[in-house]
XYZ file of C-alpha atoms in Angstrom:
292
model
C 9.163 -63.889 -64.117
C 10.038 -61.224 -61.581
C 7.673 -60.148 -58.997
C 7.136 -56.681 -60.644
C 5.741 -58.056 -63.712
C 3.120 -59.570 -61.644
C 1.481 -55.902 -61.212
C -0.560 -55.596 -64.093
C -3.036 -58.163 -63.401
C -4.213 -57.345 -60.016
C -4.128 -53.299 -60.843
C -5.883 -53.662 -64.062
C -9.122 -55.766 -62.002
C -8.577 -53.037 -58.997
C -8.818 -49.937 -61.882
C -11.828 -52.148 -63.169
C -13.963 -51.729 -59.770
C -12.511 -48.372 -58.163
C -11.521 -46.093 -61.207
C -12.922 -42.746 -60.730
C -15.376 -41.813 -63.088
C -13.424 -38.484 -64.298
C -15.482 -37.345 -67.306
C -12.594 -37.058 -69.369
C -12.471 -40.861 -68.679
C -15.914 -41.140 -70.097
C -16.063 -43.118 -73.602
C -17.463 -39.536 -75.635
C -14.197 -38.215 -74.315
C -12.155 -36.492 -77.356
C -8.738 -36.283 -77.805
C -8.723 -32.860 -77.744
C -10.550 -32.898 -74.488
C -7.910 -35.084 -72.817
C -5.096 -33.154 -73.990
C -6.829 -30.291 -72.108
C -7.311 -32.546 -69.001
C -3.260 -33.546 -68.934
C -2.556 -29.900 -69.324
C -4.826 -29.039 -66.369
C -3.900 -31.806 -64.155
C -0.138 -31.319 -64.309
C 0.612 -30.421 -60.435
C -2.932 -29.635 -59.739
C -5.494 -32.399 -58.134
C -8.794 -33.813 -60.488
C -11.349 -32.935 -58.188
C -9.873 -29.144 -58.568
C -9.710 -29.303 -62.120
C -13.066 -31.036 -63.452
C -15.249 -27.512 -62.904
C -12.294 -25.846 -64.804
C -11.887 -28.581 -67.106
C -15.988 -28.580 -67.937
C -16.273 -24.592 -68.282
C -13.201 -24.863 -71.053
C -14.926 -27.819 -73.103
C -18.022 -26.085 -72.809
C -16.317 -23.014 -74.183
C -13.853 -24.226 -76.575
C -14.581 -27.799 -77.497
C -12.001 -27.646 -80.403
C -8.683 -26.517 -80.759
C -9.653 -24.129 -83.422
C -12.440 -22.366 -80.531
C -9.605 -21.872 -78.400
C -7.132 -20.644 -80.762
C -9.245 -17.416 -81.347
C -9.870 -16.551 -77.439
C -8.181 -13.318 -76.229
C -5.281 -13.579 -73.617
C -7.484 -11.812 -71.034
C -10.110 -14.699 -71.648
C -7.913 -17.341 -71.581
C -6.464 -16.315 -68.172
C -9.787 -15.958 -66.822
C -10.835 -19.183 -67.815
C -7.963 -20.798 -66.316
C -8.633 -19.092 -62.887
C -6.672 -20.388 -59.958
C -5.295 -23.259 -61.843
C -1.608 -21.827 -60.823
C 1.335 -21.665 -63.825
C -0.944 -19.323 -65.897
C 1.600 -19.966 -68.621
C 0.434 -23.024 -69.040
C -2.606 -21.347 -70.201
C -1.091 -19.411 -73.003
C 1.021 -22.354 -74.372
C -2.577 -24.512 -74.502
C -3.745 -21.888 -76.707
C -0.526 -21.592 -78.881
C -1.009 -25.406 -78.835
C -4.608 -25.243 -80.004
C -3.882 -22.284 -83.047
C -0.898 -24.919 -84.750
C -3.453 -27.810 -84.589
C -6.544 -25.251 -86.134
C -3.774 -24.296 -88.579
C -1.733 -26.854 -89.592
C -3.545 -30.326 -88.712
C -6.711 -29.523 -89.709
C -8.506 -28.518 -86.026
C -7.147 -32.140 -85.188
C -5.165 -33.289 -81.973
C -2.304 -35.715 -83.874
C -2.266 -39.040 -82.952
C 1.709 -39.747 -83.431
C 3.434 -39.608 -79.793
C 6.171 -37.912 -82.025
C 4.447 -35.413 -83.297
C 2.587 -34.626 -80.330
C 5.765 -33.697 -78.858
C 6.388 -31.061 -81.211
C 3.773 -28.805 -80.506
C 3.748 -26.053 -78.324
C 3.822 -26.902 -73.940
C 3.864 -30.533 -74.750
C 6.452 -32.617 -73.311
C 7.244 -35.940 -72.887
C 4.863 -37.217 -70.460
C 1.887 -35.557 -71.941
C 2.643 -36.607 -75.302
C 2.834 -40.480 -73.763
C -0.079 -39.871 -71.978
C -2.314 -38.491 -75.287
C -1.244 -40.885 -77.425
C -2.314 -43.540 -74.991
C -5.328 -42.596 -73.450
C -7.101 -40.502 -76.677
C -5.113 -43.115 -79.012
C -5.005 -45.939 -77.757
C -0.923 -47.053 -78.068
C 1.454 -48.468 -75.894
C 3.874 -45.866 -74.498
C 5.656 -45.112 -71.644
C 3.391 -42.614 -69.004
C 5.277 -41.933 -66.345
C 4.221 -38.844 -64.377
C 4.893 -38.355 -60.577
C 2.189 -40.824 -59.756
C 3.250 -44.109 -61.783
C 7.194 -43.258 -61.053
C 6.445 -43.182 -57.299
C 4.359 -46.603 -57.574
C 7.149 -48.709 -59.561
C 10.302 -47.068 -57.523
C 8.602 -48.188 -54.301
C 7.019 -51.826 -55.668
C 10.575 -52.443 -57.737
C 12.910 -50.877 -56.358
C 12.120 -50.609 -52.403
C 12.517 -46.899 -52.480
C 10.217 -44.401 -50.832
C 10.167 -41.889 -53.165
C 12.033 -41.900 -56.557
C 15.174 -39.323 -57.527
C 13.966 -35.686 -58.097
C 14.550 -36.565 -62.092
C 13.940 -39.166 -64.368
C 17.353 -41.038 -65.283
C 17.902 -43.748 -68.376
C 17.850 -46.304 -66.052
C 14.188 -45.416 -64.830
C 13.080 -45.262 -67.784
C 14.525 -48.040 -69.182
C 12.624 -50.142 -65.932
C 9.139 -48.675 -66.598
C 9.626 -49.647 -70.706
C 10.346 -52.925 -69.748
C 7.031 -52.874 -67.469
C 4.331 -51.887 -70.290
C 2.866 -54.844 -71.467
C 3.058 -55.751 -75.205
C -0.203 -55.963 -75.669
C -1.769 -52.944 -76.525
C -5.410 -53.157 -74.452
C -3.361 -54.157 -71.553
C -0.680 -51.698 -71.557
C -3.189 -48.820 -71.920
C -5.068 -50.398 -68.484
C -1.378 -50.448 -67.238
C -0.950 -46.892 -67.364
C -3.934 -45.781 -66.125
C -4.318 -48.225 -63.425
C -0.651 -47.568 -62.180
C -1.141 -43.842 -62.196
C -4.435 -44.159 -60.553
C -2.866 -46.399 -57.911
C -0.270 -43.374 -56.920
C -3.179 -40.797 -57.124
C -5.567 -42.563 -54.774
C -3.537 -45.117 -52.263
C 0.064 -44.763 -53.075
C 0.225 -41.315 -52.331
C 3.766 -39.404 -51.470
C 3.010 -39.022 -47.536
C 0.076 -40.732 -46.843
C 0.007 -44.332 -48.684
C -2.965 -45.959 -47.830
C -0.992 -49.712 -47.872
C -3.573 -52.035 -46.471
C -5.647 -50.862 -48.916
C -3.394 -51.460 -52.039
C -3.846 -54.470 -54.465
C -0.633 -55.248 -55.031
C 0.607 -54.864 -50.771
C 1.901 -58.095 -51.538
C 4.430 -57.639 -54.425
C 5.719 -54.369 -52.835
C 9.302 -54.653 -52.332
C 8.993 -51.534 -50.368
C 6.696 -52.812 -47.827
C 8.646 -55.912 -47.871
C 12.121 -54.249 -46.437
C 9.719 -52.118 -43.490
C 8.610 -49.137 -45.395
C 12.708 -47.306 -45.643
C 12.591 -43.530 -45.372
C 13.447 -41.570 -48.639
C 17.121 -42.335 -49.378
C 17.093 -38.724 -51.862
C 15.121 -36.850 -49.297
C 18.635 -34.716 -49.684
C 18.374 -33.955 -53.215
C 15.128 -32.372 -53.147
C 14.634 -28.744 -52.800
C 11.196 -27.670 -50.978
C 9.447 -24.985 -52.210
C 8.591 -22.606 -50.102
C 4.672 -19.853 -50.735
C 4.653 -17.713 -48.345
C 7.065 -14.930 -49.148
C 7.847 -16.017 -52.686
C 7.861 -14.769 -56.252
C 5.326 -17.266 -57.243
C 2.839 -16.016 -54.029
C 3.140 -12.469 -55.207
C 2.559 -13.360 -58.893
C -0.883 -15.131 -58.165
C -2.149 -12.289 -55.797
C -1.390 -9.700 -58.651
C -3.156 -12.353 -60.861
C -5.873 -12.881 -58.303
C -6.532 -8.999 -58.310
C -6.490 -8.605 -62.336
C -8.936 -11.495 -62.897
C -11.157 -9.683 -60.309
C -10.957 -6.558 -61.841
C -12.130 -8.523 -65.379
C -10.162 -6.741 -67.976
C -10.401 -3.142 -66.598
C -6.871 -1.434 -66.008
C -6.392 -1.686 -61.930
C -4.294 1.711 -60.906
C -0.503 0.162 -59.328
C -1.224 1.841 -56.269
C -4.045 0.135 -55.655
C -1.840 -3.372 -56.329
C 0.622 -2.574 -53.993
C -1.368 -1.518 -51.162
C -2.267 -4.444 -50.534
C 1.037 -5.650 -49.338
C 3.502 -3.434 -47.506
C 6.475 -6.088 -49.623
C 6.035 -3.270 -52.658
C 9.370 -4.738 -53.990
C 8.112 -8.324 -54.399
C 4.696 -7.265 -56.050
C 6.986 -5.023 -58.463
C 8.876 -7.768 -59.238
C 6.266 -10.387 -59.879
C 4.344 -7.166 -61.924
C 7.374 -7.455 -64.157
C 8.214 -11.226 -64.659
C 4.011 -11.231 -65.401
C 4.627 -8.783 -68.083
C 7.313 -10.776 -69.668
C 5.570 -13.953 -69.573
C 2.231 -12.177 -71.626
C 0.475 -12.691 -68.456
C -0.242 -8.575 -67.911
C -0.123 -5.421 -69.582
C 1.580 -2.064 -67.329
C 0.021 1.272 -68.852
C 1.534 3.917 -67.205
C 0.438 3.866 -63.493
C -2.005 1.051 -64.261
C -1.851 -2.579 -64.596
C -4.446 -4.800 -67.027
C -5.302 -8.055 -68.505
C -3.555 -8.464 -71.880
């Protein structure tokens, strides 16, 4: 047996005892409810979501609640999640389920894929942890745990390849229990020790199958294929404070002139103003800017 394989034993007592309780977690959890906590938690940390998370299940505990919100209240809702769009394709999500699988989240990893701002990972991860299957999660988390256990590396490449893929398949245990437990305990392993810059290693359960610690902790061998993204000074900054001042303003048209005074980069704001409008995110009328 190779060392990996020897990781789901030790992480599955470790998730056991240090788990966080995460009330999407919780055994009254729904599917529908932990579709809505993937969506949420893609590039944005628990403890930020859970208040977000608890205001939408309290608002729309079914698909079919969320499918009739307005734009402007969906966008509200989601607040300073970041990726508003993400918001929009929930609720595009939620109206196919209310219409066309009976208010239902499917259970089929296939079919989950299908609808509308679901991918593969959050497909893998629904099917597993509001079905129940074996699948193949592998989100930033769980690929930075196995490529620095298996394969010595600090950090894995920027995108997932065959190979990779074809490594963490080979990783799920058969047995269904057990490879659910896999793929939360893995994920919770990069989330809360194996982090990306600060790994807390004495602290890890597995320290001693880590092939990475093994060879002295080697820097990141891609480090040059990644491209950092920058705030400050970007598109995306200028797109959340035009957000940040719509939300505020609660549906009521906010006059442009009042937008762009509050930045003397007029051109940015314009252009953010106009990728927003594309992307559904805001209305221009005239020489006034609104909530859809």
């Amino acid at each position: 047996m190779e060392p990996m394989n020897l990781l789901a034993s030790p992480l599955a007592a470790w998730y056991g005892i240090h788990a966080r309780d995460l009330p999407w977690r919780r055994a009254e959890a729904t599917p529908w409810s932990i579709l809505l906590s993937e969506i949420m938690l893609q590039q944005t940390p628990a403890a930020r979501v859970v208040p977000y998370w608890q205001a939408w299940m309290s608002t729309w505990p079914t698909p079919r609640d969320l499918a009739q919100a307005t734009t402007a209240e969906v966008i509200q809702a989601w607040g300073t999640l970041g990726y508003p769009r993400r918001a929009l394709r929930l609720r595009e999500c939620a109206r196919v389920m209310a219409d066309q699988y009976d208010d239902v989240v499917p259970s089929h990893e296939s079919i989950l894929r299908r609808l509308p701002g679901i991918g593969e990972y959050t497909a893998a991860a629904v099917a597993a942890f509001a079905f129940k299957q074996r699948t193949v999660v592998l989100d930033t988390n769980i690929r930075r745990v196995l490529s620095r256990a298996s394969a010595g590396e600090a950090l894995p490449l920027p995108h997932l390849t065959a190979a990779e893929r074809s490594m963490a398949a080979s990783l799920v245990p058969e047995q269904i229990p057990e490879s659910v437990v896999w793929n939360q305990s893995t994920m919770e392993l990069g989330a809360v020790i194996c982090k990306a810059r600060e790994a807390a290693c004495e602290s890890c359960p597995v320290k001693h199958l880590c092939t990475w610690r093994k060879a002295g902790f080697p820097g990141d061998i891609h480090a040059g294929l990644r491209r950092t993204q920058p705030w400050h000074g970007t598109n995306r900054q200028a797109r959340g404070q035009v957000m940040a001042i719509l939300r505020e303003a609660d549906g009521e048209p906010v006059p442009l002139a009042a937008i762009l005074a509050t930045t003397p980069d007029s051109t940015r704001i314009l252009n953010a103003l106009d990728g927003l409008v594309t992307d559904g995110l805001a209305v221009r009328d005239g020489e006034a800017v609104r909530l859809p």
